[in-house]
Tab-separated table of C-alpha atoms and ligand atoms in Angstrom:
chain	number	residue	atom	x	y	z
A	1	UNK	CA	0.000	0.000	0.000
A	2	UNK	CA	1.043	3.665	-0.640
A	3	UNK	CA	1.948	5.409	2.057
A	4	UNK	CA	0.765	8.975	1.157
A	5	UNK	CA	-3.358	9.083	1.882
A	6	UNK	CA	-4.823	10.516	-0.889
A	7	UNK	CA	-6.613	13.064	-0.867
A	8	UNK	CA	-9.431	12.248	-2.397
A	9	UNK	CA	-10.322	9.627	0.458
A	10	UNK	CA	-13.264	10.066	2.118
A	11	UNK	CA	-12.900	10.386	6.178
A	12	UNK	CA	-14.525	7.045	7.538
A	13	UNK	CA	-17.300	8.535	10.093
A	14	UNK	CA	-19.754	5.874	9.903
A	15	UNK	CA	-20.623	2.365	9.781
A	16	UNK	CA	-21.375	2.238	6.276
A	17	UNK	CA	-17.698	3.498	4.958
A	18	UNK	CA	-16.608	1.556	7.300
A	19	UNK	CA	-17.735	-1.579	6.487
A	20	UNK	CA	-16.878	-0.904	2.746
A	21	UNK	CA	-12.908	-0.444	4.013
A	22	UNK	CA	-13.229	-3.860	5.746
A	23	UNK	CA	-14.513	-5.509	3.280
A	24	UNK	CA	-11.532	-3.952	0.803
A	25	UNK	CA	-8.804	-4.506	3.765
A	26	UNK	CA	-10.134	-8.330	4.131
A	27	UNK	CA	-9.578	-8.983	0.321
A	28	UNK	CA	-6.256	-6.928	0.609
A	29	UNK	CA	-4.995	-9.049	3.307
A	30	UNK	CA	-5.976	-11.972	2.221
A	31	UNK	CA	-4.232	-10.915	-1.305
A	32	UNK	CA	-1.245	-10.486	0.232
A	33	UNK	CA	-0.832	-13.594	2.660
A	34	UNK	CA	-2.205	-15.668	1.107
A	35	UNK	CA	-2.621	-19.118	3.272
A	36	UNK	CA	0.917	-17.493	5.352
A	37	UNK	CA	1.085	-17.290	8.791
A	38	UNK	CA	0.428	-13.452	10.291
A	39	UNK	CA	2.176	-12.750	13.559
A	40	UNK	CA	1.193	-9.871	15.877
A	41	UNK	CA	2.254	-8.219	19.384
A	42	UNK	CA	-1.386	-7.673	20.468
A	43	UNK	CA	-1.015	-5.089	23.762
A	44	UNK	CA	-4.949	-4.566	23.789
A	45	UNK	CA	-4.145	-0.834	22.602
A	46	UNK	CA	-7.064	0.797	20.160
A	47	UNK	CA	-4.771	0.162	17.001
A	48	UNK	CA	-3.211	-3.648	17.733
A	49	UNK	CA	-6.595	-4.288	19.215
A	50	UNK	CA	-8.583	-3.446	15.872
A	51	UNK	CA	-5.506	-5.016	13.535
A	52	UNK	CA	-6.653	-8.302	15.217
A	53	UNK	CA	-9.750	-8.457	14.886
A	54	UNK	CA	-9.904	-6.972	11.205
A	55	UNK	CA	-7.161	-10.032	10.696
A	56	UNK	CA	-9.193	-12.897	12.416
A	57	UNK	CA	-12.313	-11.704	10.192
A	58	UNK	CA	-9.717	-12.004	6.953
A	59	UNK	CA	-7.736	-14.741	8.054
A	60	UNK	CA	-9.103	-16.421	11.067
A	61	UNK	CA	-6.609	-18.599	13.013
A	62	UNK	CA	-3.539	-17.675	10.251
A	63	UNK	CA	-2.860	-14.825	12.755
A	64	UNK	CA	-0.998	-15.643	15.810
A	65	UNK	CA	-1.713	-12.668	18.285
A	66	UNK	CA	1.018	-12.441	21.148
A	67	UNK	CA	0.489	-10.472	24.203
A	68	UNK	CA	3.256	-9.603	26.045
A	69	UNK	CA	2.469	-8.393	30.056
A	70	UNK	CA	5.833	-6.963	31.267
A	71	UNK	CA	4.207	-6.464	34.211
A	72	UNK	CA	3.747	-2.578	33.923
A	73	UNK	CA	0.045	-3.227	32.434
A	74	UNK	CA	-2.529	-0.956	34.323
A	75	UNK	CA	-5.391	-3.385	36.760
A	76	UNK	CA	-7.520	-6.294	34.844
A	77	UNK	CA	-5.704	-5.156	31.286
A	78	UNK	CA	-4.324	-8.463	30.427
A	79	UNK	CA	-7.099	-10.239	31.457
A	80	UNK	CA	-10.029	-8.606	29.141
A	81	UNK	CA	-7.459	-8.892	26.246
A	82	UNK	CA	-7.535	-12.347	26.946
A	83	UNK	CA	-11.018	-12.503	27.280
A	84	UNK	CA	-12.339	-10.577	24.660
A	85	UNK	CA	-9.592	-12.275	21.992
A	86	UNK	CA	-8.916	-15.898	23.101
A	87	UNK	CA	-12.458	-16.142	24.819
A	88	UNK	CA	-14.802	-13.864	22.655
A	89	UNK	CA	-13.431	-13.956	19.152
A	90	UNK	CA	-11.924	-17.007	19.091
A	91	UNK	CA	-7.974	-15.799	18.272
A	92	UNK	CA	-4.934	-17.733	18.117
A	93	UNK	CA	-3.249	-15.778	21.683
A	94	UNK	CA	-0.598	-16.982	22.834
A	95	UNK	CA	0.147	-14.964	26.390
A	96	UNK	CA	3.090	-14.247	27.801
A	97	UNK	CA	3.797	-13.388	31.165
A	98	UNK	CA	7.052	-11.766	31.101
A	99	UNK	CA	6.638	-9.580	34.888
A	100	UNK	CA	9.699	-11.038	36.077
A	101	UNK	CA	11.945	-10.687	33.421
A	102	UNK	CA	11.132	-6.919	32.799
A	103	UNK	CA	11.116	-6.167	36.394
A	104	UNK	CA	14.565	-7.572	36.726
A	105	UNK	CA	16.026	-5.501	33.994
A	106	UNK	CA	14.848	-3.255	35.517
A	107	UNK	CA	15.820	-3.205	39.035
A	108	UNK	CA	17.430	-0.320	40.543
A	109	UNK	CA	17.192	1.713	37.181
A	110	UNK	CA	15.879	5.494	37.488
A	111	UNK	CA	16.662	7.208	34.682
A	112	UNK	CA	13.652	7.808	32.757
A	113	UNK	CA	14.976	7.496	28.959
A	114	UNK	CA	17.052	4.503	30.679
A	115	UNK	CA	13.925	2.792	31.636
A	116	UNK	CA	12.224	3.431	28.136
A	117	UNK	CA	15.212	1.653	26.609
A	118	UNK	CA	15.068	-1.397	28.635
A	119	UNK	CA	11.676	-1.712	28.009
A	120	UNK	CA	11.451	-1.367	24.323
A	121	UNK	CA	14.585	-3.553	24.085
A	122	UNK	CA	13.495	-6.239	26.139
A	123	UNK	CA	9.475	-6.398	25.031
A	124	UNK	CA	11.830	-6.908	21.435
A	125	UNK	CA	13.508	-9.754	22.777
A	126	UNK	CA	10.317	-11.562	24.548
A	127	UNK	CA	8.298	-10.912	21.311
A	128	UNK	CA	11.153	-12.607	19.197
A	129	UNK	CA	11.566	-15.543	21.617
A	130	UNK	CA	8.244	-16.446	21.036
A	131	UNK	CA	8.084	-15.674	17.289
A	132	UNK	CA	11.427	-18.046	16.599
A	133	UNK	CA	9.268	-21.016	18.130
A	134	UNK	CA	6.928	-20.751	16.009
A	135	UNK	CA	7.372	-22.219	12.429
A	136	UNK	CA	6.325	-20.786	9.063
A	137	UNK	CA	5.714	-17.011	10.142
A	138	UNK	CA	6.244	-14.935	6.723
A	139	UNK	CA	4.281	-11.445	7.652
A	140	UNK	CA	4.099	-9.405	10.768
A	141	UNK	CA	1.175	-6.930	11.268
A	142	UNK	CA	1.655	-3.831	12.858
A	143	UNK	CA	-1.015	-1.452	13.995
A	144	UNK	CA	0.831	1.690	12.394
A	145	UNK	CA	-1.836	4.513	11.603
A	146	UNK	CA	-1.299	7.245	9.537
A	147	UNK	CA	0.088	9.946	12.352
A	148	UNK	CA	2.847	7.411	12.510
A	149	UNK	CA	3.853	7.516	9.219
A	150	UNK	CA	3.747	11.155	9.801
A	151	UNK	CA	5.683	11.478	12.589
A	152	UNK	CA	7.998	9.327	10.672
A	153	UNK	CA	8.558	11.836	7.895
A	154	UNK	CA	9.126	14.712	10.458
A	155	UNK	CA	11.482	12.535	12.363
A	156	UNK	CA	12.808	11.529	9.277
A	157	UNK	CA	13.290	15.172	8.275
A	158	UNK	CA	15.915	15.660	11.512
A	159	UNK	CA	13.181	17.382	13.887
A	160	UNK	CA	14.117	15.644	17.241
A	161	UNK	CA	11.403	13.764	19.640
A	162	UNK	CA	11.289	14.673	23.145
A	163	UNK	CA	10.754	10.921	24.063
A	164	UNK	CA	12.087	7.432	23.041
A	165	UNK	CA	8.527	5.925	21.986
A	166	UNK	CA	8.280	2.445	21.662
A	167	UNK	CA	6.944	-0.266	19.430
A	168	UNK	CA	7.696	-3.763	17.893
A	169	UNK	CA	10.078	-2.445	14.894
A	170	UNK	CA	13.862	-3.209	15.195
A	171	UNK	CA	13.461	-6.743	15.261
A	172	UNK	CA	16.954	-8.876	15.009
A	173	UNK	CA	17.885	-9.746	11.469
A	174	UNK	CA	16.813	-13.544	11.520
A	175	UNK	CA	13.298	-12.622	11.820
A	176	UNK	CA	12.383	-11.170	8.771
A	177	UNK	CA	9.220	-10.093	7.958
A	178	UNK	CA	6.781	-8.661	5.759
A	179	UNK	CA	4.247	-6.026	6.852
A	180	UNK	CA	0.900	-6.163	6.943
A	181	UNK	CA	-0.342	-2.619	8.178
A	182	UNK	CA	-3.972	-2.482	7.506
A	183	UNK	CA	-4.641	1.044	9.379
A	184	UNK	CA	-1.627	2.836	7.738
A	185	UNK	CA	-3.747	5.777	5.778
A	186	UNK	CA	-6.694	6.410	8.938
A	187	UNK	CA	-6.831	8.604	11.838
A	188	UNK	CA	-7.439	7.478	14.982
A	189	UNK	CA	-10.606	8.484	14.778
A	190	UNK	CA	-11.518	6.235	11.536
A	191	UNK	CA	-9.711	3.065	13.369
A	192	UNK	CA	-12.148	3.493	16.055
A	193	UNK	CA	-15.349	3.099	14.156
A	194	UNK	CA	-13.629	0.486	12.276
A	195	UNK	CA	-13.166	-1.202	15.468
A	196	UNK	CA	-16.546	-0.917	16.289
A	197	UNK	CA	-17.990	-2.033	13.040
A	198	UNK	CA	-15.733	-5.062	13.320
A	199	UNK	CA	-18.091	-6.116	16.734
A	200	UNK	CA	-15.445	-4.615	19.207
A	201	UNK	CA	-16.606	-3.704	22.735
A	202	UNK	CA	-16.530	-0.361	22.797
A	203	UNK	CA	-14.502	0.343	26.570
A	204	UNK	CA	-11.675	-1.336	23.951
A	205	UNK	CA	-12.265	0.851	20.861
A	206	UNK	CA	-12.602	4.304	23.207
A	207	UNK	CA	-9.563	3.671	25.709
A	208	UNK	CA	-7.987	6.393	26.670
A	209	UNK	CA	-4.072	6.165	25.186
A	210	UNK	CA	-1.588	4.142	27.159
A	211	UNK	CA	1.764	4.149	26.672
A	212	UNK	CA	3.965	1.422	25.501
A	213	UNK	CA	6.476	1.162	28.747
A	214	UNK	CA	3.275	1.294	30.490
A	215	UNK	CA	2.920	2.145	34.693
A	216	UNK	CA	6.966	1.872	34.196
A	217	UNK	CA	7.282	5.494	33.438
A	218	UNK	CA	4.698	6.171	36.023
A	219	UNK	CA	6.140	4.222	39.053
A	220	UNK	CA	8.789	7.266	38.734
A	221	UNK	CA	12.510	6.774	39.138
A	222	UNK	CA	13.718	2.764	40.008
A	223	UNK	CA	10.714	0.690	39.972
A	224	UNK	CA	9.878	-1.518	43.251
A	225	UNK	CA	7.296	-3.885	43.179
A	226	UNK	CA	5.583	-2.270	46.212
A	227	UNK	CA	5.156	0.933	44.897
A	228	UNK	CA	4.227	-0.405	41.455
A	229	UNK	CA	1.334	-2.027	43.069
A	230	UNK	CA	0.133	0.968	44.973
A	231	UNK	CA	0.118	3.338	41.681
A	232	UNK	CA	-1.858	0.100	39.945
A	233	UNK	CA	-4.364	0.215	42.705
A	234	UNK	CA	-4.317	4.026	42.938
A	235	UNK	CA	-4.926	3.982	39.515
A	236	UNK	CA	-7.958	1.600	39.219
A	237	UNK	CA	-9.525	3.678	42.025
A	238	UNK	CA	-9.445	6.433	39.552
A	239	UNK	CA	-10.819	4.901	36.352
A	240	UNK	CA	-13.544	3.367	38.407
A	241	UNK	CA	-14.405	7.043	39.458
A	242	UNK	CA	-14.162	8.723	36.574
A	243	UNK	CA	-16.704	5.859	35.321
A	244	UNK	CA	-18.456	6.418	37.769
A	245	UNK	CA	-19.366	9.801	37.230
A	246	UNK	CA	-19.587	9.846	33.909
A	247	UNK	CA	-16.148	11.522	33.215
A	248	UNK	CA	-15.347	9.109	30.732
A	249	UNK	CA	-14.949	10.337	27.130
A	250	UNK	CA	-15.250	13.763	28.552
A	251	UNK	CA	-11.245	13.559	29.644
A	252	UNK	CA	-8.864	12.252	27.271
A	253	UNK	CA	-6.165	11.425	29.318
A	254	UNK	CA	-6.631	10.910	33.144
A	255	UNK	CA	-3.973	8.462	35.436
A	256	UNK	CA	-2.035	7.964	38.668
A	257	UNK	CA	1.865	8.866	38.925
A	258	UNK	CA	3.639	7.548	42.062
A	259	UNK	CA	6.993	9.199	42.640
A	260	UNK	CA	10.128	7.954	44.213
A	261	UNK	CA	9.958	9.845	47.363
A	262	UNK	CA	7.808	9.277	50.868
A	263	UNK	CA	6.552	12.233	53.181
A	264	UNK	CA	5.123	11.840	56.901
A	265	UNK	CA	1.702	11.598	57.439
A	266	UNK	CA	-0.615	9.871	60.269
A	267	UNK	CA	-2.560	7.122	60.605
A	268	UNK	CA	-4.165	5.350	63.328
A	269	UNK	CA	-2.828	7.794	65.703
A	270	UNK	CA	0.859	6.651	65.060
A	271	UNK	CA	3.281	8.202	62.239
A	272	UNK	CA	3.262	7.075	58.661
A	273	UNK	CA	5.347	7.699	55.679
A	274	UNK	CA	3.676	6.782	52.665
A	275	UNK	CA	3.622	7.362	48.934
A	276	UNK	CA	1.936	10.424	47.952
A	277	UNK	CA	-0.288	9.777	44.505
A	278	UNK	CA	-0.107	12.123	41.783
A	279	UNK	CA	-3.612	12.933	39.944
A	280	UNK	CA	-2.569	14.116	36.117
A	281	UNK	CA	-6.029	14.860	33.852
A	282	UNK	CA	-5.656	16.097	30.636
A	283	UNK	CA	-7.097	17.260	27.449
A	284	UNK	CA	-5.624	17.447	24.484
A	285	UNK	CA	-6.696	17.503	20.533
A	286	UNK	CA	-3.229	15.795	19.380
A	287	UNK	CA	-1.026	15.729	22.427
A	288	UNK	CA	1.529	17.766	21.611
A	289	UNK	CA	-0.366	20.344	24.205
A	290	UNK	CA	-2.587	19.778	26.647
A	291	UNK	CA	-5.115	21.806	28.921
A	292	UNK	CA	-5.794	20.794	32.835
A	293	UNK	CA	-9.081	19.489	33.276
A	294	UNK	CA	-11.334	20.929	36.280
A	295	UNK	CA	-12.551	18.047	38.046
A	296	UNK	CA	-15.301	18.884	40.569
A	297	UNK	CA	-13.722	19.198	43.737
A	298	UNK	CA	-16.525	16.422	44.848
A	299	UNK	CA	-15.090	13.769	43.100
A	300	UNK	CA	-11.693	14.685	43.534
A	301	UNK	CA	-12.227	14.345	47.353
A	302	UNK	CA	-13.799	10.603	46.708
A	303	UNK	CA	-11.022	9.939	45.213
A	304	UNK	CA	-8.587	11.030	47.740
A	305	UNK	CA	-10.228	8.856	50.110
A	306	UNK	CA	-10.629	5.975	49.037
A	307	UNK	CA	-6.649	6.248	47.841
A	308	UNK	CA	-5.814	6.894	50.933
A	309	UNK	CA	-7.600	4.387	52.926
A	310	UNK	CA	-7.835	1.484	50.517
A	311	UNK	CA	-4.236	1.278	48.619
A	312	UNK	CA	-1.199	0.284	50.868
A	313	UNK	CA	1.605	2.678	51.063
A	314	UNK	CA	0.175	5.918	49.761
A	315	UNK	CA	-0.727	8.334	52.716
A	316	UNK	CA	-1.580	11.671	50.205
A	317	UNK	CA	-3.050	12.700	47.068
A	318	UNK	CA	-1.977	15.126	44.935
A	319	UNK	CA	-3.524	16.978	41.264
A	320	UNK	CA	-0.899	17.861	38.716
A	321	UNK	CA	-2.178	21.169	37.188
A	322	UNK	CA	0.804	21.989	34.838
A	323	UNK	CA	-0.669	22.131	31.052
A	324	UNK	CA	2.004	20.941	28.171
A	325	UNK	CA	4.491	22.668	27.957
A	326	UNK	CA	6.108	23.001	30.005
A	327	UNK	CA	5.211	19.849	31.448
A	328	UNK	CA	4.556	16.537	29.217
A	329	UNK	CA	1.322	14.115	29.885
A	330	UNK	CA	3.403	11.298	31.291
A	331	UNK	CA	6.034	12.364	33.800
A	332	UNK	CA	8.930	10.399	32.592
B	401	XMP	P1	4.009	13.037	26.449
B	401	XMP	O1	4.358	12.497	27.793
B	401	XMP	O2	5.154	12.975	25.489
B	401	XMP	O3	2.907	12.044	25.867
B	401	XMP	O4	3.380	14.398	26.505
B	401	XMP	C1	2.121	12.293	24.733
B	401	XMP	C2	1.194	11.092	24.550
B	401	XMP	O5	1.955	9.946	24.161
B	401	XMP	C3	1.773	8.892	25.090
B	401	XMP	N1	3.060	8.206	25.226
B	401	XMP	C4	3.369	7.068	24.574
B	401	XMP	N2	2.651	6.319	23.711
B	401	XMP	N3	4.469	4.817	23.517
B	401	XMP	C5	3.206	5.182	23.198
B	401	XMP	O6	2.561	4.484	22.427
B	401	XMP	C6	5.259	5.513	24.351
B	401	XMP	O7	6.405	5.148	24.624
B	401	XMP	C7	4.667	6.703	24.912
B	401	XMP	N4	5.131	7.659	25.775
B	401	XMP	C8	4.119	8.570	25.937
B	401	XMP	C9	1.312	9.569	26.372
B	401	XMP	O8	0.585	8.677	27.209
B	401	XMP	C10	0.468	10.688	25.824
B	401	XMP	O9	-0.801	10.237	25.458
């Protein structure tokens, strides 16, 4: 496929168009792997997530979806991509729990570009363990969209990112593959009602962005397993809040930062130096800038509360009100 979206195509904003680019995507794929074996890293992300399940519909068990928890997923993520892939739409998913091995690497590390290496590098070698056991894999799909490709120009071009993002190019040299990238010429936008046409649940098609090193470059400076756990619990509280109250959809952006550092607080009438939890809600239109989001100081005390009395290890709660710049979404 070209690269360059022409611009004579039409914006996909309902199911109709959409269904029409499925249908031209299935023949496409199917075209071009013939009866080949289609491997893919399937984090549960918006783009992997619809790559699968456009592939099942062309190809059915010739894909070989691999999902990779390094341990830095956010609460239950794992287990509803395994549910709604292996259990709801039948996929070949072969799951991977690599905690220990990325928590290892990254023991005592606190450097935040560091961390994003190790990461990157080592969710590289996990997925290419598993890809050299299998036999007779000639494609790889990739959920690149078209903002990719154009970041990938600029880049190209010598403007310099401000982070090292991550994804499943760079693989060693003995696994050579072909691409398969479905979603190359559609906005985010256009991949979600593709998603949704293709049956998706729509929690899946609408989830807010996560990054690829995950709750690693939230658990801020060297991760410990402790303190990872606290900013995963901290962070459920949240989401299930903002569900709650019907924030959802109206925030783009909203998550729990734990930092490396401990202040004195009380409980139970004794001292008690805890964690403090860092609220960060944004908005944004591309994420290059974003706008602080006023949450209603109502919910914002729920959620203090029930951080503080139901998470182990966090004794405060803070809200991050620095826009972009001068202050990026994630903190690391
Ligand atoms: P920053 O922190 O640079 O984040 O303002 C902008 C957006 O990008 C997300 N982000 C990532 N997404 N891989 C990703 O796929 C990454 O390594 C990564 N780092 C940041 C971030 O969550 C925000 O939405």
């Amino acid at each position: 496929m070209n690269n360059v979206r022409p611009e004579s195509m039409e914006r996909i904003t309902n199911f109709d168009l959409a269904n029409k680019f499925i249908d031209e995507q299935v023949k496409a794929i199917r075209n071009q792997v013939g009866d080949n074996k289609v491997l893919l890293a399937l984090s549960g992300g918006v783009d992997s997530s619809v790559v699968a399940a456009l592939l099942i519909k062309a190809i059915g068990k010739q894909l070989v979806c691999v999902h990779v928890n390094h341990g830095l997923m956010r609460k239950g993520e794992s287990e509803s991509v395994i549910e709604v892939f292996r259990n709801g739409l039948d996929a070949n998913l072969i799951y991977v729990d690599a905690t220990e091995r990325f928590l290892g690497k990254l023991e005592n590390v606190s450097d935040p570009e560091k961390k994003r290496k190790i990461i990157g590098a080592e969710f590289i070698n996990v997925f290419a363990d598993e890809a050299r056991k299998l036999e007779g894999v000639k494609f790889l799909a990739q959920g690149t969209i078209y903002p990719d490709i154009l970041e990938s120009i600029k880049q190209a071009e010598g403007k310099q990112a401000v982070k090292s993002h991550h994804n499943v190019g760079g693989l060693p040299e003995d696994l050579e593959f072909e691409l398969v990238e479905p979603l190359m010429l559609l906005y985010k936008d256009e991949v979600r009602v593709v998603g949704e046409a293709l049956g998706l649940p729509h929690a899946m098609v609408y989830r807010q962005p996560f990054p690829g090193p995950g709750l690693g470059v939230r658990c801020l400076g060297a991760i410990t397993r402790d303190r990872l756990n606290a900013l995963r619990e901290a962070d459920a509280i949240l989401r299930e809040e903002f569900d709650l109250n019907g924030l959802v959809g109206k925030v783009w952006q909203y998550f729990v930062v734990v930092p490396d550092m401990k202040s004195v607080g009380v409980k139970d009438e004794s001292r008690y130096e805890g964690w403090s939890a860092i609220i960060r809600a944004v908005n944004t239109k591309d994420a290059m800038t974003a706008t602080i989001e006023e949450i209603p100081y109502a919910i914002l005390h729920k959620i203090t509360n029930r951080i503080v009395t139901e998470v182990e290890g966090i004794n405060r709660v803070l809200y991050d009100l620095t826009p972009k710049p001068t202050g990026t979404i994630e903190w690391e």
